[in-house]
Amino acid sequence: MPARSHSTAEAPLFPVIWAPHARSSTFEPLPGMLGFRELLLRSQDITGLAVAEPPAHSALLRILYALTARVTRLDESGPGDWGERRMDVVEAGRLPAEAIEEYFATWGHRFFVFDGEGGRPWMQDPRLAEQCDAGNTAGVNKLIVTRPAGNNHSWFTHVSPLSPTLPTVSEAVLNLLVWHFYGPSGRCSAREVGGVKSASATAGPLRTALSYHPEGETLFQTLLAGLTPPEVTVRRDVDLCPWEWEELPDPETPPADRTGPLALLTACSSHALLLVADEEQPDAVADAFITWAYRGERIPRDDAYLIWQISQQGNRYPRPADSRRALWRDVDALLLYEAGGPAQPRRPKVFDTAFEVAETLRVRALGFEQEGQAKDRQFVEGSTPPLLGFVEEDAPRTEAAAGRLRQLGELYGHRLERAVRRAWSLYVDDPKAEQSTWSAEAGARYWPQAETEFWSRYRRLDRSSASLDAGLDRKATRKAFLALAERSYDTVTAPLASHVRGARAVAEARIELYGGRPPKGAGTGSAAGSRLEPTGSDQGVSV
C-alpha cells in the first residue's frame, strides 16, 4: 500500500479558468489547476471550471456545492432566513476564508487520493483491495470513460490493455467522479462480502440524465446560485458527505440516511472504486478496482438540477441527455415552474432561488447521452445567454413568449423530419426501406440555424410592456422557422431533383412542411384542426 499522497484539497488537480482581474500573489503565472481549498478561497477570481468532459464537470460542481454549503454554514435552514444568510455571503464578495481553513484542517486527512494502511482515500473504498480479485482488476482503460475497453471499438484514441497509457492523477480523479455519478448497471468486477461473491451493479444516480446548472460571472456566484435551501429537519451532523463518515458503510444493506442535500449531492453512488498508484511514476494511476457499492434496492433518485417529467405510464423520470437536442428547446421548462404539455416537465428545483444571487445568470446543461445499462454514446453540453435573473424578476411575461418561440421552432423541425422521411419513402417505393436516411442531415442543417433564430427573437422581446405575448410577432416567427425548414429540405433532397420519379416524390412530400394533407372528410372538424399552426390563443402546438 503506497504512502498518503495527492490531496484533492491541496494538490493542483482541477482545471480552472481565471477571471481577467485575477492576479498572482507572487511573480509566478497563475496555475492552471487547483485543489479544493485554493479553489474555494479564490472562487471570486475564477470564471469557471475548465473540465473538458461534461459529466465530470457536472459531478465536480456537485462536490463543490456541498463544500460551499458546509463552509458558509448554509447546510442548515437556520438560524434566521436562509436566503438572507446567502445574500450576506454574496455581499461579502468571497467565501469565508477562516471557515475554509477550519474545514480542511478538520477533514483534510480524508482528501488524499492515495492513502496508506488503514487510511481512507477520498471517495474510494480501501476494502476493495481485499474484497476483489487483485489479479482481475478493471484497469485504467475501463476507468477512463473515453477509452475503449473490452471488445469495444476505438473512437477517440487507440489503447492497448497490455500496455495502457497511464492517466494522470487529475484525469483519474475526474473519471472516478464520472463513475460515481454516471456509472453503468450490469456486470462489474466481483466483490466478496460476508462470504458471498457478486458482480452486479445498479446504475449511477445521474446515468442518462441531463443536468442544468445556474452559472454566474464567477465561480463564486455559480457555487452560491447552485445551493438549494435545506428542509428545516436537516441537521449538519447527520447530513454527511462520504469523507465525513465515521465508518465506511455496510455494503450488504442499502444506505437509508441519504436524504439531506449534501448526502444527495455526494453520497448516492452505486459503485465503489479504488485507485492504484504507479510505483514508478508518482503522478500516474496504474490500475483501478471498480465494483458495486451496496446490495439491495437502488437509492431513489432525487436531484435539484434535473428537469423531472412524467412518462405515459405515470412514472417520474429525469429528462434524458440527447446530443441532438439543443438547450434552447428546454428554455421554457427552465423558466416556468409548470411548463405544461403531456410530459408535465418541472423545472430543476435549484432555479426556484438561483436568480436571487445575480441577475445575469446563464444556464449550463451538462450530461452524457447513454443507455441505462452499459452503452455510452456522446457527451452533451450547452449554455444559454444570461437570462434567468432578468426574466424571472424583471420580465416574467416573457416566459410564455419564450415557450411559444420554442414550440414554433420545434414544430417546423418535426415537420422537416417527417417531410424528408416521406420523400425518401416515396422515392424508393419500399415500405421496408430505412426512412431515416436524410433525417440526420436535415436535422444538422435545421436545428443550429433554428437556435440562432430563437435567441435572436428572444432578445427582441418587449420586456417593458404588459402584453401577454411580450411583442412576439407570431406570423413573422412562423415564416422564419418555415423558411429554415424549406431551405434544409431543398438542400437535402436536391440529389433527386434531376430524376422525374425523385422530383415527384420530393414535391409530394413537401406538403408535410406545411402540416400535411388533412384527413378525408375532416375539412372543418377537430381532426383537421389538430394539424394547424399555433393560433393566437393557444399555449401549445400540434406536431
XYZ file of C-alpha atoms in Angstrom:
543
model
C 0.000 0.000 0.000
C 1.570 3.349 -1.037
C 2.041 6.227 1.333
C -0.508 9.003 1.656
C -0.234 11.413 -1.287
C -2.081 13.716 -3.708
C -4.556 15.561 -1.528
C -7.543 16.777 -3.557
C -7.703 19.656 -1.076
C -4.169 20.874 -1.812
C -2.745 19.320 -4.979
C -3.410 21.065 -8.347
C -5.869 18.549 -9.791
C -8.860 20.556 -11.035
C -8.508 22.827 -14.106
C -9.896 26.366 -13.844
C -10.333 29.491 -15.969
C -9.111 32.615 -14.237
C -11.053 35.883 -14.482
C -9.304 38.793 -16.253
C -8.894 40.650 -12.947
C -7.169 37.710 -11.208
C -3.611 38.364 -10.089
C -0.967 36.115 -8.619
C 0.332 36.917 -5.148
C 3.836 36.254 -6.495
C 5.543 36.920 -9.819
C 4.680 33.378 -10.941
C 1.926 32.830 -13.535
C -1.449 31.771 -12.211
C -1.708 27.961 -12.015
C -3.926 26.145 -14.458
C -5.191 23.711 -11.860
C -6.041 23.991 -8.175
C -7.022 21.853 -5.204
C -10.344 22.286 -3.412
C -9.027 24.627 -0.713
C -7.460 27.175 -3.044
C -10.328 26.803 -5.482
C -12.814 27.888 -2.791
C -10.541 30.608 -1.414
C -10.167 32.190 -4.867
C -13.576 31.393 -6.338
C -14.240 35.135 -6.790
C -11.193 35.305 -9.121
C -12.179 32.274 -11.216
C -14.571 32.431 -14.154
C -15.358 28.742 -14.025
C -14.105 25.178 -14.229
C -12.166 24.113 -17.333
C -13.172 20.470 -17.244
C -13.478 19.165 -20.794
C -15.806 16.234 -20.094
C -19.359 17.451 -19.271
C -20.216 14.572 -16.898
C -17.020 15.190 -14.924
C -17.831 18.917 -14.846
C -21.334 18.160 -13.566
C -20.035 15.787 -10.897
C -17.324 18.201 -9.740
C -19.880 21.010 -9.404
C -21.924 18.840 -7.053
C -18.880 18.210 -4.856
C -18.177 21.955 -4.801
C -21.802 22.787 -3.960
C -21.518 20.522 -0.916
C -18.229 22.096 0.201
C -19.668 25.598 -0.333
C -22.730 24.813 1.749
C -20.514 23.476 4.529
C -18.059 26.385 4.757
C -20.820 29.029 4.515
C -22.985 27.111 7.024
C -25.805 27.229 4.502
C -26.114 23.469 5.076
C -28.965 24.092 7.561
C -32.070 26.231 7.098
C -31.438 28.310 10.237
C -30.676 30.361 12.199
C -32.671 33.172 10.601
C -33.698 33.285 6.972
C -31.599 31.037 4.710
C -31.933 33.343 1.709
C -30.805 36.383 3.689
C -27.797 34.493 5.038
C -26.849 33.537 1.476
C -27.162 37.186 0.417
C -24.800 38.132 3.261
C -22.192 35.856 1.650
C -22.924 37.329 -1.783
C -22.390 40.845 -0.447
C -19.139 39.783 1.246
C -17.854 39.019 -2.260
C -15.974 35.855 -1.317
C -16.402 32.616 0.571
C -15.338 32.850 4.237
C -11.599 32.129 4.320
C -11.479 31.298 8.020
C -14.249 28.695 7.668
C -12.495 27.152 4.648
C -9.225 26.811 6.555
C -11.031 25.391 9.572
C -12.904 22.831 7.449
C -9.813 21.468 5.728
C -7.876 21.495 8.987
C -10.565 19.163 10.350
C -11.148 16.924 7.315
C -8.008 17.380 5.236
C -6.767 13.881 6.120
C -9.764 12.409 4.238
C -8.984 14.194 0.945
C -5.966 12.142 -0.171
C -6.282 10.171 -3.429
C -3.864 7.545 -2.147
C -3.735 6.609 1.486
C -1.659 4.159 3.446
C -2.592 1.141 5.511
C -5.828 1.833 7.424
C -6.372 5.085 5.526
C -9.479 6.465 3.858
C -8.688 7.534 0.280
C -11.049 10.261 -0.977
C -14.327 8.952 -2.490
C -12.902 5.407 -2.533
C -13.326 2.180 -0.603
C -9.998 0.738 0.613
C -11.698 -2.594 1.429
C -11.752 -3.442 -2.278
C -8.079 -4.404 -2.148
C -9.138 -7.373 -0.007
C -12.683 -7.983 -1.250
C -11.894 -8.049 -5.009
C -9.551 -10.231 -7.025
C -6.275 -8.326 -7.310
C -5.434 -10.390 -10.369
C -8.576 -9.348 -12.217
C -8.860 -5.592 -11.760
C -10.761 -3.220 -14.042
C -7.663 -1.446 -15.378
C -7.181 2.188 -16.327
C -8.784 1.811 -19.766
C -12.048 0.910 -18.040
C -11.643 3.782 -15.588
C -11.200 6.461 -18.282
C -14.641 6.660 -19.881
C -13.421 7.992 -23.239
C -11.235 4.944 -23.830
C -12.439 1.685 -25.356
C -12.351 -1.324 -23.059
C -13.023 -4.998 -23.638
C -14.131 -5.729 -27.213
C -15.432 -2.218 -27.964
C -14.280 -0.142 -30.923
C -11.774 2.689 -30.626
C -13.242 6.135 -31.229
C -11.163 8.809 -29.545
C -7.852 7.012 -29.210
C -6.221 3.640 -29.660
C -5.140 1.931 -26.475
C -3.846 -1.456 -25.500
C -4.892 -3.396 -22.411
C -1.414 -4.912 -22.318
C 0.495 -1.637 -22.191
C -2.044 1.100 -21.384
C -1.117 4.753 -21.272
C -1.392 5.603 -17.606
C -3.662 8.556 -16.741
C -2.516 11.378 -14.529
C -3.956 11.592 -11.049
C -6.073 14.547 -12.182
C -7.577 12.517 -15.064
C -8.154 9.539 -12.814
C -9.935 11.598 -10.128
C -12.260 13.264 -12.652
C -13.132 9.886 -14.157
C -13.610 8.460 -10.665
C -16.340 11.083 -10.231
C -17.889 10.174 -13.582
C -18.164 6.567 -12.442
C -19.772 7.581 -9.145
C -22.462 9.649 -10.851
C -22.858 8.117 -14.356
C -21.625 4.540 -13.904
C -23.436 1.726 -15.780
C -25.601 -1.040 -14.425
C -24.879 -4.680 -15.036
C -21.846 -6.864 -14.598
C -18.744 -5.453 -12.902
C -15.738 -6.851 -11.038
C -16.695 -9.459 -8.461
C -16.702 -8.348 -4.818
C -16.916 -10.794 -1.933
C -18.655 -9.563 1.225
C -19.828 -11.774 4.094
C -18.760 -14.909 2.244
C -20.952 -14.084 -0.767
C -19.380 -13.058 -4.058
C -21.388 -10.997 -6.555
C -20.622 -8.896 -9.617
C -23.718 -6.871 -10.399
C -24.096 -3.102 -10.034
C -27.010 -0.725 -10.398
C -26.723 2.460 -12.477
C -25.296 5.695 -11.099
C -27.740 8.366 -9.873
C -27.274 10.638 -12.915
C -26.980 7.993 -15.615
C -28.767 9.076 -18.844
C -29.843 12.410 -17.267
C -29.092 15.955 -18.394
C -28.495 18.374 -15.535
C -28.902 22.145 -15.625
C -26.722 24.459 -13.559
C -27.044 28.214 -12.941
C -23.818 29.878 -13.969
C -22.642 33.316 -12.844
C -19.843 35.586 -13.985
C -17.510 33.990 -11.445
C -17.265 30.577 -9.807
C -18.194 32.318 -6.547
C -21.594 33.288 -7.991
C -22.003 29.886 -9.645
C -21.475 27.979 -6.404
C -23.802 30.173 -4.350
C -26.505 30.133 -7.040
C -26.256 26.340 -7.110
C -27.253 25.933 -3.455
C -30.788 24.946 -2.504
C -32.487 25.749 0.828
C -32.390 22.693 3.140
C -35.527 21.449 4.843
C -35.916 22.554 8.468
C -35.386 18.952 9.566
C -31.886 18.740 8.040
C -29.024 18.651 10.566
C -25.422 19.079 9.543
C -24.186 16.381 11.936
C -26.462 13.847 10.180
C -26.367 15.061 6.559
C -22.807 13.953 5.803
C -20.501 13.681 2.794
C -18.625 10.367 2.340
C -15.336 11.779 3.627
C -17.108 12.877 6.830
C -18.426 9.403 7.723
C -17.002 7.983 10.904
C -17.112 4.456 9.447
C -17.385 3.122 5.931
C -20.957 1.986 5.125
C -22.038 -1.644 5.247
C -22.143 -2.868 1.609
C -24.632 -5.610 2.466
C -27.531 -3.197 3.002
C -28.689 -0.158 1.005
C -27.999 3.139 2.779
C -31.029 4.653 4.466
C -29.632 8.025 5.537
C -29.138 9.773 2.136
C -31.953 12.336 2.361
C -30.186 15.624 3.185
C -28.930 17.907 0.381
C -25.229 17.232 0.978
C -25.683 13.465 1.077
C -27.797 13.663 -2.080
C -25.028 15.667 -3.754
C -22.118 13.415 -2.824
C -23.128 10.074 -1.322
C -25.578 8.268 -3.614
C -23.119 6.327 -5.743
C -23.933 2.760 -6.705
C -20.295 1.995 -7.432
C -17.223 1.500 -5.260
C -13.776 2.294 -6.644
C -10.172 2.148 -5.530
C -7.319 3.713 -7.491
C -3.887 2.078 -7.515
C -0.834 4.337 -7.621
C 2.004 3.685 -10.039
C 5.188 2.930 -8.160
C 7.473 4.348 -10.836
C 5.501 7.427 -11.885
C 4.309 9.335 -8.820
C 1.770 11.424 -10.776
C 0.134 8.494 -12.572
C -2.504 5.906 -11.739
C -1.603 2.325 -12.647
C -4.832 0.423 -12.065
C -8.314 0.581 -10.587
C -10.839 -1.612 -8.817
C -14.416 -0.881 -9.947
C -17.347 -2.781 -8.481
C -20.714 -2.406 -6.740
C -21.144 -0.292 -3.601
C -24.058 -1.944 -1.837
C -26.627 -4.727 -2.234
C -30.357 -4.169 -2.351
C -32.702 -1.655 -3.858
C -31.325 1.372 -5.663
C -31.431 4.665 -3.744
C -34.438 6.663 -5.071
C -33.192 9.319 -7.470
C -33.687 12.916 -6.420
C -31.661 15.815 -7.732
C -32.213 19.569 -7.711
C -30.521 20.085 -11.131
C -32.698 17.881 -13.343
C -35.923 18.552 -15.271
C -38.353 15.935 -13.972
C -41.205 14.777 -16.185
C -43.903 12.107 -16.244
C -43.931 9.115 -18.586
C -47.068 7.745 -20.247
C -47.115 5.092 -17.554
C -47.180 7.803 -14.872
C -43.585 7.317 -13.725
C -41.406 10.274 -12.746
C -38.078 10.395 -14.585
C -35.401 12.994 -15.431
C -35.246 14.476 -18.938
C -32.577 12.388 -20.700
C -29.435 13.750 -22.281
C -29.806 13.860 -26.062
C -26.893 15.122 -28.150
C -29.313 16.027 -30.975
C -31.403 18.321 -28.750
C -30.168 21.920 -28.347
C -30.536 23.631 -24.974
C -32.895 26.342 -26.251
C -35.569 23.665 -26.654
C -35.645 23.353 -22.848
C -35.771 27.066 -22.081
C -39.453 27.280 -21.194
C -39.142 24.195 -18.979
C -36.338 26.016 -17.160
C -38.254 29.284 -16.791
C -41.722 28.026 -15.980
C -42.484 26.235 -12.736
C -45.028 24.120 -14.615
C -44.456 24.299 -18.372
C -47.484 22.159 -19.297
C -47.664 19.525 -22.014
C -48.205 15.775 -21.746
C -44.841 15.168 -20.026
C -45.634 17.783 -17.320
C -41.978 18.882 -17.010
C -40.983 20.502 -13.734
C -38.078 22.850 -13.787
C -35.000 21.995 -11.695
C -35.512 22.903 -8.065
C -32.323 24.961 -7.982
C -33.919 27.619 -10.209
C -36.567 28.416 -7.579
C -33.999 30.587 -5.780
C -30.935 30.793 -8.046
C -31.848 34.180 -9.521
C -31.532 35.787 -6.072
C -27.739 35.597 -6.383
C -27.309 37.550 -9.637
C -29.375 38.968 -12.483
C -27.028 37.744 -15.180
C -27.125 34.006 -14.612
C -26.735 31.680 -17.554
C -27.836 28.050 -17.664
C -25.245 25.409 -18.445
C -26.501 21.948 -19.388
C -24.150 19.039 -18.733
C -24.758 15.381 -19.389
C -23.851 12.122 -21.013
C -26.058 10.510 -23.675
C -26.183 6.906 -22.533
C -28.438 3.921 -22.329
C -29.460 2.648 -18.910
C -27.074 -0.288 -18.856
C -23.606 -0.149 -20.380
C -23.592 1.780 -23.664
C -22.203 5.340 -23.657
C -22.868 7.433 -26.754
C -21.824 11.067 -26.558
C -21.162 13.953 -24.177
C -23.792 16.701 -24.075
C -23.095 20.319 -23.177
C -24.809 23.645 -23.855
C -25.136 27.132 -22.437
C -27.726 29.896 -22.694
C -27.135 33.647 -22.766
C -27.747 35.427 -19.427
C -31.471 35.116 -18.864
C -32.636 33.754 -15.546
C -32.462 36.780 -13.280
C -33.829 39.202 -15.829
C -36.708 37.025 -16.945
C -37.739 35.868 -13.505
C -37.513 39.166 -11.733
C -37.981 41.944 -14.279
C -39.978 40.447 -17.115
C -41.944 37.407 -16.031
C -44.315 37.775 -19.010
C -41.609 36.717 -21.435
C -41.853 33.168 -20.089
C -44.930 32.389 -22.208
C -43.438 34.079 -25.271
C -40.253 32.054 -24.882
C -42.406 28.944 -24.721
C -44.193 29.849 -27.954
C -40.885 30.570 -29.649
C -39.626 27.148 -28.653
C -42.852 25.500 -29.805
C -42.718 27.113 -33.243
C -39.067 26.195 -33.691
C -39.751 22.582 -32.754
C -42.895 22.426 -34.890
C -41.017 23.075 -38.118
C -38.130 20.864 -37.064
C -40.508 17.950 -36.617
C -42.311 18.732 -39.870
C -38.978 18.802 -41.698
C -38.065 15.384 -40.385
C -41.447 13.988 -41.403
C -41.119 15.518 -44.862
C -37.675 14.068 -45.642
C -38.721 10.666 -44.342
C -41.781 10.702 -46.568
C -39.811 11.920 -49.597
C -37.351 9.049 -49.286
C -40.147 6.536 -48.743
C -41.960 7.721 -51.886
C -38.752 7.691 -53.916
C -37.646 4.154 -53.105
C -41.268 2.935 -53.049
C -40.378 0.337 -50.448
C -42.258 0.291 -47.131
C -39.367 -1.633 -45.561
C -36.757 0.917 -46.601
C -34.913 2.851 -43.910
C -36.836 6.137 -43.815
C -34.359 7.986 -41.653
C -31.791 8.238 -44.445
C -31.977 12.036 -44.629
C -33.131 12.765 -41.073
C -29.704 13.329 -39.560
C -28.540 15.643 -42.358
C -31.800 17.617 -42.351
C -31.644 17.981 -38.577
C -27.993 19.004 -38.662
C -28.897 21.802 -41.090
C -32.078 22.966 -39.381
C -31.527 22.854 -35.598
C -28.378 25.044 -35.327
C -29.993 27.725 -37.519
C -33.228 27.456 -35.529
C -31.255 28.015 -32.335
C -29.746 31.212 -33.750
C -33.219 32.347 -34.817
C -34.627 31.524 -31.391
C -32.077 33.596 -29.449
C -32.275 36.445 -31.942
C -36.035 36.755 -31.474
C -35.791 36.099 -27.731
C -33.512 39.131 -27.318
C -36.012 41.301 -29.227
C -38.989 40.510 -26.954
C -40.601 43.617 -25.499
C -39.859 43.395 -21.784
C -41.213 46.858 -20.986
C -44.899 46.245 -21.819
C -47.622 44.332 -20.022
C -48.530 42.494 -23.227
C -49.091 38.778 -22.691
C -47.031 37.879 -25.754
C -44.204 40.361 -24.997
C -44.454 41.685 -28.546
C -43.762 38.339 -30.182
C -44.616 38.574 -33.888
C -46.061 35.129 -34.416
C -46.553 35.460 -38.166
C -43.001 36.585 -38.786
C -41.657 33.933 -36.409
C -43.585 31.212 -38.172
C -42.300 32.369 -41.546
C -38.730 32.473 -40.288
C -38.722 28.913 -38.955
C -40.624 27.678 -42.023
C -38.020 29.286 -44.292
C -35.254 27.445 -42.444
C -37.115 24.159 -42.818
C -37.712 24.804 -46.545
C -34.039 25.551 -47.203
C -32.934 22.433 -45.344
C -35.494 20.334 -47.201
C -34.451 21.675 -50.610
C -30.761 21.120 -49.891
C -31.130 17.598 -48.578
C -33.463 16.431 -51.352
C -31.586 18.219 -54.178
C -29.921 14.983 -55.470
C -33.371 13.704 -56.504
C -34.387 16.808 -58.416
C -32.861 15.600 -61.709
C -34.994 12.442 -61.797
C -38.666 12.530 -62.684
C -39.584 9.973 -60.053
C -37.401 11.689 -57.484
C -38.709 15.173 -58.250
C -42.268 13.893 -57.989
C -41.545 12.297 -54.588
C -39.909 15.485 -53.285
C -42.790 17.646 -54.491
C -45.413 15.352 -52.994
C -43.708 15.081 -49.611
C -43.070 18.818 -49.395
C -46.601 19.371 -48.148
C -45.511 17.885 -44.800
C -43.632 21.136 -44.152
C -46.990 22.902 -44.064
C -48.818 20.407 -41.882
C -49.618 17.690 -44.421
C -52.909 16.904 -46.092
C -55.953 16.973 -43.812
C -57.732 13.627 -43.369
C -60.515 12.969 -45.844
C -63.845 14.333 -44.676
C -62.257 16.420 -41.941
C -62.270 19.787 -43.675
C -63.552 21.748 -40.692
C -63.528 19.198 -37.893
C -61.200 18.664 -34.977
C -59.037 16.199 -36.889
C -58.124 18.855 -39.391
C -57.668 21.425 -36.657
C -55.091 19.248 -34.926
C -52.664 19.810 -37.815
C -52.963 23.581 -37.943
C -50.398 26.163 -36.926
C -50.479 27.579 -33.373
C -53.125 30.279 -33.037
C -53.084 33.483 -31.110
C -54.772 31.939 -28.110
C -53.188 28.523 -27.791
C -50.371 27.587 -25.473
C -49.242 24.509 -27.339
C -48.886 23.199 -30.837
C -49.721 20.003 -32.602
C -46.940 18.370 -34.498
